Phi, psi and omega in degrees: 000137183276127174244131183300134180278340180276143178286165177296140184284322186247160179238171178300134179093350179290150175261130181226168175223161179291140179289153177294145179281168179296156184284349181258023183268001180274107186263011180288158177286162181298321179295321180292323177297321180295316183284322183271335183084193181294149178284146180279331185281119177237019187082199174089018173298143186259140185225163171236133180280129186251348178223164177294152179295152178219161180273138179284173173291152179295141176276190184297333179273359179084014181266148176246151180231158175284134176232157184227145167268123185227157176238128177286146179302130178087002179242166184252325187270136179283151174233169177245143177219149178281159181297332181289346180262359186239148172227160179295143181287131179252103181248000000 
């Protein structure tokens, strides 16, 4: 079973944000893009890590990833996200 050799990037109490999505994720038609203009959503929701990182269950390839329990700003319930979906907050 594969265990990641790299240590977890973030620690408890760190501020992080959602990584930007790919540039080809806008599925609107060309006419709708012309009338509505650019989309406002670019990712970047801000979170605070509330627990220490932990390893996920192995996927079909037997690999594990670092996961975090995080709370979005202005919300109460924690959610979990993988390290690949988070970047350090740039303020």
